[in-house]
PDB file of C-alpha atoms and ligand atoms in Angstrom:
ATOM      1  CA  UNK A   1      11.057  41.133  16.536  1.00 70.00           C
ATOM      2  CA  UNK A   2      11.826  37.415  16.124  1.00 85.00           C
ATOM      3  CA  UNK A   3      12.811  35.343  18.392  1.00 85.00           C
ATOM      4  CA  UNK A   4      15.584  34.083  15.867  1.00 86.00           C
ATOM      5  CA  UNK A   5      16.718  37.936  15.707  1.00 92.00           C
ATOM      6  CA  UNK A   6      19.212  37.937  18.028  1.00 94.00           C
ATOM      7  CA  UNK A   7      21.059  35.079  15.948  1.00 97.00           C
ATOM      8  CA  UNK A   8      21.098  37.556  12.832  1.00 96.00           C
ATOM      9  CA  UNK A   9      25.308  38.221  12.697  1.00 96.00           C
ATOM     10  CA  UNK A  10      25.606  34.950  11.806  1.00 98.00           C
ATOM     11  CA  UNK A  11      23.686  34.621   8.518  1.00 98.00           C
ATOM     12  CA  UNK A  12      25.329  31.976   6.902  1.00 98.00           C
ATOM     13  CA  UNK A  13      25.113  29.697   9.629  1.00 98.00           C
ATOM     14  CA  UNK A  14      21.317  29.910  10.132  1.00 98.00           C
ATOM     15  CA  UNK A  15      18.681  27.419   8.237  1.00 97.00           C
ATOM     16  CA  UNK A  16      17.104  28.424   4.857  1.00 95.00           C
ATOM     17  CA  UNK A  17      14.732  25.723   5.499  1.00 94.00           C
ATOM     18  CA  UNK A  18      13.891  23.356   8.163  1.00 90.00           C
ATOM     19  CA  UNK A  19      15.583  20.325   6.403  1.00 92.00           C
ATOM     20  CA  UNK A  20      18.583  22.674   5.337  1.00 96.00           C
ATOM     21  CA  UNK A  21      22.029  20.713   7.205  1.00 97.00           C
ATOM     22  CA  UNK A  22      25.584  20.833   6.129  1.00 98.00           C
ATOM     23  CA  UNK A  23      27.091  17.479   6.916  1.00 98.00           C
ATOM     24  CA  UNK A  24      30.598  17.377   8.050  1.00 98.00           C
ATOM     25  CA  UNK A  25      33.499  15.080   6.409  1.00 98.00           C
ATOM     26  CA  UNK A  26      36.195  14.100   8.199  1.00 97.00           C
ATOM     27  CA  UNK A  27      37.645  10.619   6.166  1.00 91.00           C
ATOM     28  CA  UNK A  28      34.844   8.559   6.370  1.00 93.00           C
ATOM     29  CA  UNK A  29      33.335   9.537   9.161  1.00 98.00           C
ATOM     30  CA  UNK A  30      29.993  12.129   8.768  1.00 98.00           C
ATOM     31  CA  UNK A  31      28.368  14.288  10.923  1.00 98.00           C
ATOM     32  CA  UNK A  32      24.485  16.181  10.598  1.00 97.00           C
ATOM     33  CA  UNK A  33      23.962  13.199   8.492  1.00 96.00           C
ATOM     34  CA  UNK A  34      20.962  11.607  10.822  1.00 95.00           C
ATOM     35  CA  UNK A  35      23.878   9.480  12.457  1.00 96.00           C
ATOM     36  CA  UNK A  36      25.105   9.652  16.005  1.00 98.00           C
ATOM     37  CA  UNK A  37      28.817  10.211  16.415  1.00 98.00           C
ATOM     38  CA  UNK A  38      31.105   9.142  19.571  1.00 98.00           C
ATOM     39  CA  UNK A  39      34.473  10.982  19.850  1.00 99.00           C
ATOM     40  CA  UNK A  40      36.205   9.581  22.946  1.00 99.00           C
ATOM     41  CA  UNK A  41      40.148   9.491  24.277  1.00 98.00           C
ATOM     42  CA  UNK A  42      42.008  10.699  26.347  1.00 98.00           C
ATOM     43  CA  UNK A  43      42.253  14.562  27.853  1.00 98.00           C
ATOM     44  CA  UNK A  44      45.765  14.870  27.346  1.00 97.00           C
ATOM     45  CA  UNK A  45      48.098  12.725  25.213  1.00 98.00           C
ATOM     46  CA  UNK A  46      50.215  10.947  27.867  1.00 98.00           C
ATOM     47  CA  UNK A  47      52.189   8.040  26.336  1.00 98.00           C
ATOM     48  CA  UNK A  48      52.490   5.634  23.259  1.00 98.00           C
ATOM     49  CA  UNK A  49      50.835   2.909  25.351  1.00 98.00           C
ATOM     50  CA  UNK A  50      48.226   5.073  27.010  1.00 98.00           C
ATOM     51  CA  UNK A  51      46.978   6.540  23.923  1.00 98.00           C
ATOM     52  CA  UNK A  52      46.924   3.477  21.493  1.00 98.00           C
ATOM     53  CA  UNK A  53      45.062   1.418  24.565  1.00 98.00           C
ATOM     54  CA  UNK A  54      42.049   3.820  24.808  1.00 98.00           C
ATOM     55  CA  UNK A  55      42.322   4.115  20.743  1.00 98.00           C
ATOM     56  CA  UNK A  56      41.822   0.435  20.572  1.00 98.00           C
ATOM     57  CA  UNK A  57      39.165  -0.021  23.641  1.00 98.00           C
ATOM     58  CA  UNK A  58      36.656   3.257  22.129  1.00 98.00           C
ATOM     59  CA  UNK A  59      37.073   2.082  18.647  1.00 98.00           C
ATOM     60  CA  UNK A  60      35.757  -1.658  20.121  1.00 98.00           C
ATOM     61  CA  UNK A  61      33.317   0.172  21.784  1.00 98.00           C
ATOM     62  CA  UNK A  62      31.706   2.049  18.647  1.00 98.00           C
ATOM     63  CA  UNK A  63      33.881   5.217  18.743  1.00 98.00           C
ATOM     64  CA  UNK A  64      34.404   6.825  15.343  1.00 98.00           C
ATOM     65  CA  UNK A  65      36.626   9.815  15.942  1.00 98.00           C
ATOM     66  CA  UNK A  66      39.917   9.878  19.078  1.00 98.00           C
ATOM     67  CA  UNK A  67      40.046  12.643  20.688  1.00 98.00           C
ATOM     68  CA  UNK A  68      43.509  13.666  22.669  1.00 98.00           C
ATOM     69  CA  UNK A  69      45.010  16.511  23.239  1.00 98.00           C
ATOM     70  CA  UNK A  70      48.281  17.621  22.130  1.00 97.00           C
ATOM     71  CA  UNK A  71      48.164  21.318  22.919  1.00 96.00           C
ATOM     72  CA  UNK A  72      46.478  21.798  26.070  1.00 92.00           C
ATOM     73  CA  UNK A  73      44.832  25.150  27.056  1.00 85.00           C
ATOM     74  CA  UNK A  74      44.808  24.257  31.270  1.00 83.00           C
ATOM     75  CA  UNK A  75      43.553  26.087  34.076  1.00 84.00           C
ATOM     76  CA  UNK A  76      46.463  26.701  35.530  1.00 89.00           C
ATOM     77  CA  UNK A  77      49.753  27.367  33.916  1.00 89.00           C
ATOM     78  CA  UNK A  78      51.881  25.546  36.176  1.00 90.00           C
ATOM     79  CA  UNK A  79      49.794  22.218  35.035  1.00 90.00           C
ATOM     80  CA  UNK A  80      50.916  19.626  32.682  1.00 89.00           C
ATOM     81  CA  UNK A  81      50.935  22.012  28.674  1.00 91.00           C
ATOM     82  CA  UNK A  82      50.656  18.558  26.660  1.00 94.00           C
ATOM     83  CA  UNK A  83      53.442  16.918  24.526  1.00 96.00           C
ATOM     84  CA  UNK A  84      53.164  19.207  21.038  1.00 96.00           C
ATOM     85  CA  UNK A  85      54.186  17.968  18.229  1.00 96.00           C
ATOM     86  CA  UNK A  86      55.230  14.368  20.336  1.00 97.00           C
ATOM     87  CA  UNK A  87      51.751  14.063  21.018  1.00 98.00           C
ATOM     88  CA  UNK A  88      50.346  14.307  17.339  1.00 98.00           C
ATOM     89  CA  UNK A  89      52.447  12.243  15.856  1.00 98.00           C
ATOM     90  CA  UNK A  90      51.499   9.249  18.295  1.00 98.00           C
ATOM     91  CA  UNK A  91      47.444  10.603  17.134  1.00 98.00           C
ATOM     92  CA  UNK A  92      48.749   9.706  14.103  1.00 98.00           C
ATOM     93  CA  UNK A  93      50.052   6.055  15.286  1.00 98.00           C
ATOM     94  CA  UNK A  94      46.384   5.393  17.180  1.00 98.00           C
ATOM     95  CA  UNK A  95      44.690   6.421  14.304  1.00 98.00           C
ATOM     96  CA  UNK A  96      46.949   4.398  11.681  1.00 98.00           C
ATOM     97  CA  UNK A  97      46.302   1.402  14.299  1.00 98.00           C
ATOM     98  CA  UNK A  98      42.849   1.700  14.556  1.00 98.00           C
ATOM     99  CA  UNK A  99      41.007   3.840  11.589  1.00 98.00           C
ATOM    100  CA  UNK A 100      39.839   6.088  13.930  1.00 98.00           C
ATOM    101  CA  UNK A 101      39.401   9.342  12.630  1.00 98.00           C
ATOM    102  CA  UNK A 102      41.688  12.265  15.017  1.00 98.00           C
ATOM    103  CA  UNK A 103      40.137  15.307  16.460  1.00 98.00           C
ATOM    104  CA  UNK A 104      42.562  17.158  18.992  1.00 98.00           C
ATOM    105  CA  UNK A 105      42.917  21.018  19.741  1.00 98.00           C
ATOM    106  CA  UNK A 106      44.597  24.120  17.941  1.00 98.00           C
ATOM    107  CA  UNK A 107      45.613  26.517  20.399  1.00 97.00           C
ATOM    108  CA  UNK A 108      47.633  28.969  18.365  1.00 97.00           C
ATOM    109  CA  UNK A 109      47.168  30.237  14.854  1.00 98.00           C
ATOM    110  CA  UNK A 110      50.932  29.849  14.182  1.00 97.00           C
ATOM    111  CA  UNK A 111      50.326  25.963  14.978  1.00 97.00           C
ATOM    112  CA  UNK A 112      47.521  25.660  12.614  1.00 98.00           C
ATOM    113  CA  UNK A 113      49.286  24.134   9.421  1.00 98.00           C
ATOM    114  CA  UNK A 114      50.834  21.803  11.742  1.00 98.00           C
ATOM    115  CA  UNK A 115      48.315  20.328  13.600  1.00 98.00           C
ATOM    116  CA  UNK A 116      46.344  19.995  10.367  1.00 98.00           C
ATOM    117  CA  UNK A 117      48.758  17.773   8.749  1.00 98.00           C
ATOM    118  CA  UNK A 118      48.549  15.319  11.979  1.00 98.00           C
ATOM    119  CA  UNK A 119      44.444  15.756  12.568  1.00 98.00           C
ATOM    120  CA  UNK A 120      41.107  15.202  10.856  1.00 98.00           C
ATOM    121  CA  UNK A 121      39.273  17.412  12.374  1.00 98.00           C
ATOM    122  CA  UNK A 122      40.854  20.374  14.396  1.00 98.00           C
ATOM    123  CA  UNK A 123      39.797  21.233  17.899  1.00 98.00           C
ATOM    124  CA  UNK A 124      38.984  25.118  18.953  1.00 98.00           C
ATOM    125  CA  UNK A 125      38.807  25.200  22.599  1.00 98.00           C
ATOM    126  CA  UNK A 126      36.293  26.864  25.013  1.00 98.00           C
ATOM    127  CA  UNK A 127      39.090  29.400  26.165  1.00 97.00           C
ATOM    128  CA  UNK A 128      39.677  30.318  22.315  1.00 98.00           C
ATOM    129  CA  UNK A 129      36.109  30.560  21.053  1.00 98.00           C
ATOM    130  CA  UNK A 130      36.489  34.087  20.243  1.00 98.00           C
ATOM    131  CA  UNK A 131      40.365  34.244  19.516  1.00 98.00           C
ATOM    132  CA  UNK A 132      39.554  35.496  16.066  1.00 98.00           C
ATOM    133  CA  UNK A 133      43.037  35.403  14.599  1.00 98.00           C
ATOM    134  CA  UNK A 134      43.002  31.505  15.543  1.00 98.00           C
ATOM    135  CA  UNK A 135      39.575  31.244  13.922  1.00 98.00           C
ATOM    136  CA  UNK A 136      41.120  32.080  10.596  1.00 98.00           C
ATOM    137  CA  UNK A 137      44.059  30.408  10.658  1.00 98.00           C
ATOM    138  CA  UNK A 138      42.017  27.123  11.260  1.00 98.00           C
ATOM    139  CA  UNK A 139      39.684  27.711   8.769  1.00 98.00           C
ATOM    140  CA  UNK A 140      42.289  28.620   6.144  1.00 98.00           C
ATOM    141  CA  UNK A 141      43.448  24.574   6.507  1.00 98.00           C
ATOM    142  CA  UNK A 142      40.319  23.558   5.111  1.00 98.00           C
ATOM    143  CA  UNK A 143      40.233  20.639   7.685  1.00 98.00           C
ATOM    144  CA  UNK A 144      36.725  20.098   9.466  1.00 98.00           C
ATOM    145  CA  UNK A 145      36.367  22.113  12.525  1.00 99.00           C
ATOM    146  CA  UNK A 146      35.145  21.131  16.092  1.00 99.00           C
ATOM    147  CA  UNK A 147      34.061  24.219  17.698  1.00 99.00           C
ATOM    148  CA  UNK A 148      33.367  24.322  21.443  1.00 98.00           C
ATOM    149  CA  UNK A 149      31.178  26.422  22.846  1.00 98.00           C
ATOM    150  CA  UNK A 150      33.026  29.796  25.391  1.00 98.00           C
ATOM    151  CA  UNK A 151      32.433  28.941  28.897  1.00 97.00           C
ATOM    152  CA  UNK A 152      30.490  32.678  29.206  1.00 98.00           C
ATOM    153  CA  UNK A 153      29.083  32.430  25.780  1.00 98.00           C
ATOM    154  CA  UNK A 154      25.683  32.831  24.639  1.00 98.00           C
ATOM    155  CA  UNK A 155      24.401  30.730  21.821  1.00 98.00           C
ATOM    156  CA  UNK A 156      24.440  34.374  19.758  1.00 98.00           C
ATOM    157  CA  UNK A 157      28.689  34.286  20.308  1.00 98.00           C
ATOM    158  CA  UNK A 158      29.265  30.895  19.509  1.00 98.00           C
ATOM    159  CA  UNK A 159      27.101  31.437  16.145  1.00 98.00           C
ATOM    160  CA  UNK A 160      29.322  34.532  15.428  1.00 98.00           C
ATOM    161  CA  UNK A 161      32.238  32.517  15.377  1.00 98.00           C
ATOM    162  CA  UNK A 162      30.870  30.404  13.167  1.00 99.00           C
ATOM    163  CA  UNK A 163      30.375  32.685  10.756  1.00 98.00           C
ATOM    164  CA  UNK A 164      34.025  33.645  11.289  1.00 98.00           C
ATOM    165  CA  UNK A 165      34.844  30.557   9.943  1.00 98.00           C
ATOM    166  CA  UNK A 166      32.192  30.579   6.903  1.00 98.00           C
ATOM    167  CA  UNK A 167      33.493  34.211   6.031  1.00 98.00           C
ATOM    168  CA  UNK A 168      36.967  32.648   5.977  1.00 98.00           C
ATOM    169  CA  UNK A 169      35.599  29.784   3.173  1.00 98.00           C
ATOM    170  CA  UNK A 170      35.402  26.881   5.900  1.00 98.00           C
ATOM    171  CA  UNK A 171      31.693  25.945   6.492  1.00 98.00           C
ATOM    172  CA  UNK A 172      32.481  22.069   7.707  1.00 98.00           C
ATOM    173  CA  UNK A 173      31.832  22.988  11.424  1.00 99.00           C
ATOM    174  CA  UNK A 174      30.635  21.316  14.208  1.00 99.00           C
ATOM    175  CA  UNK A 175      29.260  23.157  16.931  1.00 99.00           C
ATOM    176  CA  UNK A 176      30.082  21.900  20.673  1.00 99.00           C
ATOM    177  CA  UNK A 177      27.932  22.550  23.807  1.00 98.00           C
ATOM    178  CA  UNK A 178      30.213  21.632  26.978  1.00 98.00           C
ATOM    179  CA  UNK A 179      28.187  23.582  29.305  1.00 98.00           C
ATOM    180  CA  UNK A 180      28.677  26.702  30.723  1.00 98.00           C
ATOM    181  CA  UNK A 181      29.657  29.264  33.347  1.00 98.00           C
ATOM    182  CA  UNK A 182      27.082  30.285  36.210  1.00 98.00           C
ATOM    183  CA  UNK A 183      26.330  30.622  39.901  1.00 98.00           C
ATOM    184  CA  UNK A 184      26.332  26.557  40.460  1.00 98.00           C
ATOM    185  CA  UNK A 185      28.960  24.899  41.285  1.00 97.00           C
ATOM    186  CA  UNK A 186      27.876  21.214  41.604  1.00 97.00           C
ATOM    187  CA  UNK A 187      29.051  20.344  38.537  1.00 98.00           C
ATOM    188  CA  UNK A 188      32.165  21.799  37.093  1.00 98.00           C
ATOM    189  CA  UNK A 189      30.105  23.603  34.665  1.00 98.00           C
ATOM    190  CA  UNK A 190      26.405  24.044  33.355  1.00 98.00           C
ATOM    191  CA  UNK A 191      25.053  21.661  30.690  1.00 98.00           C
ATOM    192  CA  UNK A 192      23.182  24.204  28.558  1.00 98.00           C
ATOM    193  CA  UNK A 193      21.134  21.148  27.672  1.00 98.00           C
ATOM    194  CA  UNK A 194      18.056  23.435  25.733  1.00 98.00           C
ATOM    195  CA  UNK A 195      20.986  25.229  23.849  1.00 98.00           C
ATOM    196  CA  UNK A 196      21.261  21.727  21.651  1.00 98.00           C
ATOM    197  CA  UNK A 197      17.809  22.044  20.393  1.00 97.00           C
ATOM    198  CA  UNK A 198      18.263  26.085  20.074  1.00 97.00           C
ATOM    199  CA  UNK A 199      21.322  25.513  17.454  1.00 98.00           C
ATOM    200  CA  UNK A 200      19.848  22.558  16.238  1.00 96.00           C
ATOM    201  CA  UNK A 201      16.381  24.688  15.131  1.00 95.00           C
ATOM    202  CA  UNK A 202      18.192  27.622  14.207  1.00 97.00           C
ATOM    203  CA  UNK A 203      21.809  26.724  13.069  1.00 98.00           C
ATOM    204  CA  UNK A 204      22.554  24.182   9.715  1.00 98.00           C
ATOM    205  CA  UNK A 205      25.644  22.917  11.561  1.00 98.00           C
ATOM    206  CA  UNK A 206      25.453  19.572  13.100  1.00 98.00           C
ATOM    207  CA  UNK A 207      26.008  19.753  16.680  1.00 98.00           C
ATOM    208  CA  UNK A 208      27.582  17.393  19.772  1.00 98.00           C
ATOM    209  CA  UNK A 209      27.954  17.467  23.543  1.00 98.00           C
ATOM    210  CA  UNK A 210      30.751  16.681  25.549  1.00 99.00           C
ATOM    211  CA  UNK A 211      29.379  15.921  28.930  1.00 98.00           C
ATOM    212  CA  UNK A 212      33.075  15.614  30.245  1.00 98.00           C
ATOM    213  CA  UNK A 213      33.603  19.075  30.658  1.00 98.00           C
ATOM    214  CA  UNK A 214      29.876  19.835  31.786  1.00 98.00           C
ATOM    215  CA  UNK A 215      30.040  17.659  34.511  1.00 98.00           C
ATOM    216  CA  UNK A 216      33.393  17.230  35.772  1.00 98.00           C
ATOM    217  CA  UNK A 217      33.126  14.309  37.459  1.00 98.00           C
ATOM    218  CA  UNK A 218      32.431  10.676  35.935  1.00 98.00           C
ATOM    219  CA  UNK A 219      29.516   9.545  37.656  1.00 98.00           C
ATOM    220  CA  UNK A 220      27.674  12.227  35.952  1.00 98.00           C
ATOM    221  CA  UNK A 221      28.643  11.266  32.886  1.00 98.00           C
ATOM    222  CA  UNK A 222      26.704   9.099  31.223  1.00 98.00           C
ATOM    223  CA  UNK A 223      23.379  10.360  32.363  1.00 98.00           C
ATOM    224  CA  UNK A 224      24.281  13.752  30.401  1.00 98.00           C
ATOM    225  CA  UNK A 225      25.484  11.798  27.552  1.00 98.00           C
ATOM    226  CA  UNK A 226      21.966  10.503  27.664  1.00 98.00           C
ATOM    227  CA  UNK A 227      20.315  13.803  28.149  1.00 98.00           C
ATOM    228  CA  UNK A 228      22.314  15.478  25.032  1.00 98.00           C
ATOM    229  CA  UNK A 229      21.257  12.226  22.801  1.00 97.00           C
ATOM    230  CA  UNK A 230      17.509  12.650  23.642  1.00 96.00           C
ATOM    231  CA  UNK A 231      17.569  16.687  23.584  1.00 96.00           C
ATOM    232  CA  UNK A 232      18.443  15.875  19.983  1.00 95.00           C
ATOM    233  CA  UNK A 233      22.552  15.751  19.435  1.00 98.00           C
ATOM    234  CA  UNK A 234      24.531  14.611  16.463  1.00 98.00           C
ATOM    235  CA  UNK A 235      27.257  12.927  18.778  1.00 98.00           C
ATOM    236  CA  UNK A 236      29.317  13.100  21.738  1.00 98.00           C
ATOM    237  CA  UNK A 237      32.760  14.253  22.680  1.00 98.00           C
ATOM    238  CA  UNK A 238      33.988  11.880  25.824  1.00 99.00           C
ATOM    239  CA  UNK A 239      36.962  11.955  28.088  1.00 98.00           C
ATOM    240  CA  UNK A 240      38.269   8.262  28.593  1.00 98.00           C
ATOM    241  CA  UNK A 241      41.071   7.604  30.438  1.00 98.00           C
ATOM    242  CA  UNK A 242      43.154   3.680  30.968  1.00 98.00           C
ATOM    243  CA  UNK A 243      43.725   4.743  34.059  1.00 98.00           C
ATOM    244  CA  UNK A 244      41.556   7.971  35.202  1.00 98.00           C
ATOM    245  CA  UNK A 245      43.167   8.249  38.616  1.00 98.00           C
ATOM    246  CA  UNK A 246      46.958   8.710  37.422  1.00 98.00           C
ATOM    247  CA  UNK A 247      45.698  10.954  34.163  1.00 98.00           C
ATOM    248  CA  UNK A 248      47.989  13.968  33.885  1.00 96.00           C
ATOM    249  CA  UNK A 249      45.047  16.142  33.298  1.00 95.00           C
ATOM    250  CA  UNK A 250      40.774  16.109  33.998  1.00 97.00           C
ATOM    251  CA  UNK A 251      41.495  12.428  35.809  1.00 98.00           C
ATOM    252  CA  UNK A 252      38.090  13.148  37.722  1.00 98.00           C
ATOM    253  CA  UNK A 253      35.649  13.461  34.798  1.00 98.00           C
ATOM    254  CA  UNK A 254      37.107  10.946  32.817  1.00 98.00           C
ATOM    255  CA  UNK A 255      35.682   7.126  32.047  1.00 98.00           C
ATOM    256  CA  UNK A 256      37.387   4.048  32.244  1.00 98.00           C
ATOM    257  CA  UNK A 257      37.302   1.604  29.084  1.00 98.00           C
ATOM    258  CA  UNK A 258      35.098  -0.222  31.382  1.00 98.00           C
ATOM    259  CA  UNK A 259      32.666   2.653  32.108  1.00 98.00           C
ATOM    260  CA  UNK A 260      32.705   3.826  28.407  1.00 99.00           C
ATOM    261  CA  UNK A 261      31.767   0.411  27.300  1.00 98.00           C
ATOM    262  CA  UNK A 262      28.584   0.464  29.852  1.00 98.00           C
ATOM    263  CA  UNK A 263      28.004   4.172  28.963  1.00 98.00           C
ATOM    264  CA  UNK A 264      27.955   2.846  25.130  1.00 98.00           C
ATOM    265  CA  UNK A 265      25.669  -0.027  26.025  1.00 98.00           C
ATOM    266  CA  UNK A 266      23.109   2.415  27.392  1.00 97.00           C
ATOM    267  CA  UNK A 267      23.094   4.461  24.772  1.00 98.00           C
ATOM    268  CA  UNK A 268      22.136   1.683  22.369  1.00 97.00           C
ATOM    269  CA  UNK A 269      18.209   1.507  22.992  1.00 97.00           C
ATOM    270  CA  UNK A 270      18.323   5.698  23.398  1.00 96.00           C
ATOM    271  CA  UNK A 271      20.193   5.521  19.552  1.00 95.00           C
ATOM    272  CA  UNK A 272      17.880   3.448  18.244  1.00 95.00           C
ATOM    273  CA  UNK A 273      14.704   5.053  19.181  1.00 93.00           C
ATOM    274  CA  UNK A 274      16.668   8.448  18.063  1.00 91.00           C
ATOM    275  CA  UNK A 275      16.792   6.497  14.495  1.00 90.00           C
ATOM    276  CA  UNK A 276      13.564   5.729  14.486  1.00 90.00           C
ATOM    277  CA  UNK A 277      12.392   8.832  15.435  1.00 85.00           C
ATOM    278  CA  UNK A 278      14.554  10.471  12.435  1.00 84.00           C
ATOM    279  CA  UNK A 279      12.959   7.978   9.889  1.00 82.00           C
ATOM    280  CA  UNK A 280       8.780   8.621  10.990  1.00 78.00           C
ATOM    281  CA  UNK A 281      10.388  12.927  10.766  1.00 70.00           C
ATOM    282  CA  UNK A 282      11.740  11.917   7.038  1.00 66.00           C
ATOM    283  CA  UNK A 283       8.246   9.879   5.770  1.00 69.00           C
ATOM    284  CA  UNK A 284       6.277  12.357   7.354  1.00 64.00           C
ATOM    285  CA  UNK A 285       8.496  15.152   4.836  1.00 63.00           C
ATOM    286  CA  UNK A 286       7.940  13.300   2.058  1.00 63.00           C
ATOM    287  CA  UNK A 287       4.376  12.821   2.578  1.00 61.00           C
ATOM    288  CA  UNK A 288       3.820  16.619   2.944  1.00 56.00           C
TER     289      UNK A 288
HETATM  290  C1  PEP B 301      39.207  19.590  26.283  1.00 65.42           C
HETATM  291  O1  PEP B 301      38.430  19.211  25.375  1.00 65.42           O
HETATM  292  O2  PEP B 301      40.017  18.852  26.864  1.00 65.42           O
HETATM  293  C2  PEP B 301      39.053  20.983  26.776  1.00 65.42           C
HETATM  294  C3  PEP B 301      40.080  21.657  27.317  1.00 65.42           C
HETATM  295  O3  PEP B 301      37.810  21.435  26.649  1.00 65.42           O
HETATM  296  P1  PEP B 301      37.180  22.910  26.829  1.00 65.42           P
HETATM  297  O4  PEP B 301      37.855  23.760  25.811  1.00 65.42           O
HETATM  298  O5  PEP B 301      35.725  22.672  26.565  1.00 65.42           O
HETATM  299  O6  PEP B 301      37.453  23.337  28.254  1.00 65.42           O
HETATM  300 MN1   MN B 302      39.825  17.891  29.247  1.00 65.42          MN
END
């Protein structure tokens, strides 16, 4: 038995060939294309003026995509839900301001037509990885989906739901690794870091990290940001905050402008050699 075996319920996911990628469209941003992509914004959409000044500050900073979230799947149930349909209209606004592209998360398959009509690229949570109803409903939009990885889900689950997607006609899917569940607890969750070279060698779906989540706390940041960009990601998904201390939700693990800019600027010489490295791969291809 192969080693790639246990990935085999998710057929139309896996490579044909080595160089076999789907690259994902969302306006004119592209993903699995040999670029690197940085999502950043806010957890939760707060206000007009907190969203539009981290919109404006990522974008400066060489952000593509905003994330925020309008629909927010927390913890607890008693914590702040989001602002709904208040909260994707002002995506909207940030994106109309800036050009940004808008990725932000569908919790319910009810909301999907809706939050398509407001996003670019639609959001399925960690807590909704397997909610297979949801899966369908997202798909059926035909918007670009960001799937994030189950916090107990083996790379095997998150390529099944995948193909739930591709067997409901939506194959523009990026895959998410935001690190998972185990006995540690020094960081709010596990950065799976080898799991972005497994789906990158098996799977033809460009694939990001959001070292937000993994971490849960902003110090760590940037070094796992690093770590996903070497171990061979497509882009990042980053929390970003005005004002991290007063954020309504995941305050702890989110940058300031001011760190995201610094985080960006040491990413620069990692990108590059990452470019380079993707150029000597394509000569050596079309030498063979
Ligand atoms: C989020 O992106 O804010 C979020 C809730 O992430 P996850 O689903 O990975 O916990
Ligand atoms: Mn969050």
């Amino acid at each position: 038995m192969s080693w790639k075996d246990q990935f085999a319920d998710a057929p139309d996911v896996l490579k044909r060939a080595p160089d076999d990628r789907i690259i994902v469209r969302a306006g004119h941003v592209a993903l699995g294309d040999g670029g690197f992509v940085t999502m950043a914004g806010p957890c939760s959409v707060e206000t007009e003026s907190q969203l539009l000044e981290t919109a404006e500050r990522v974008a400066r900073a060489g952000a593509q995509v905003l994330r925020g979230g309008a629909f927010k799947p927390r913890t607890s149930p008693y914590s702040f839900q989001g602002l709904g349909l208040e909260g994707l209209s002002l995506l909207a606004r940030a994106r109309a301001a800036t050009g940004l592209a808008v990725v932000t998360e569908v919790m319910s398959a009810d909301d999907a037509p809706m939050v398509a009509e407001y996003a670019d690229i639609l959001q399925i949570g960690s807590r909704s990885m397997e909610n297979y109803a949801l899966l369908e409903a997202a798909a059926h939009t035909g918007r670009p989906i960001l799937l994030k990885r189950g916090m107990v889900a083996t790379v095997a689950d998150l390529l099944r739901s995948a193909q739930c997607l591709v067997s409901h006609g939506n194959s523009q899917i990026i895959l998410c690794e935001r690190g998972i569940r185990t006995f540690e607890t020094a960081t709010r969750n596990t950065f799976d870091v080898a799991g972005i070279p497994v789906l990158q060698s098996v799977a033809r779906l460009p694939v990001i990290a959001d070292p937000s989540h993994a971490a849960g706390v902003r110090d760590l940041v940037p070094t796992l940001a690093r770590t996903a960009l070497a171990a061979g990601a497509d882009g990042l998904l980053v929390e970003v905050h005005p004002h991290p201390d007063q954020a309504w939700s995941d305050g702890e693990q989110s940058l300031s402008p001011d760190d995201f800019d610094a985080m960006m600027l040491d990413l620069a010489p990692w990108r590059e050699l990452r470019a380079r490295a993707l150029q000597s791969v394509c000569a050596l291809e079309t030498v063979a």
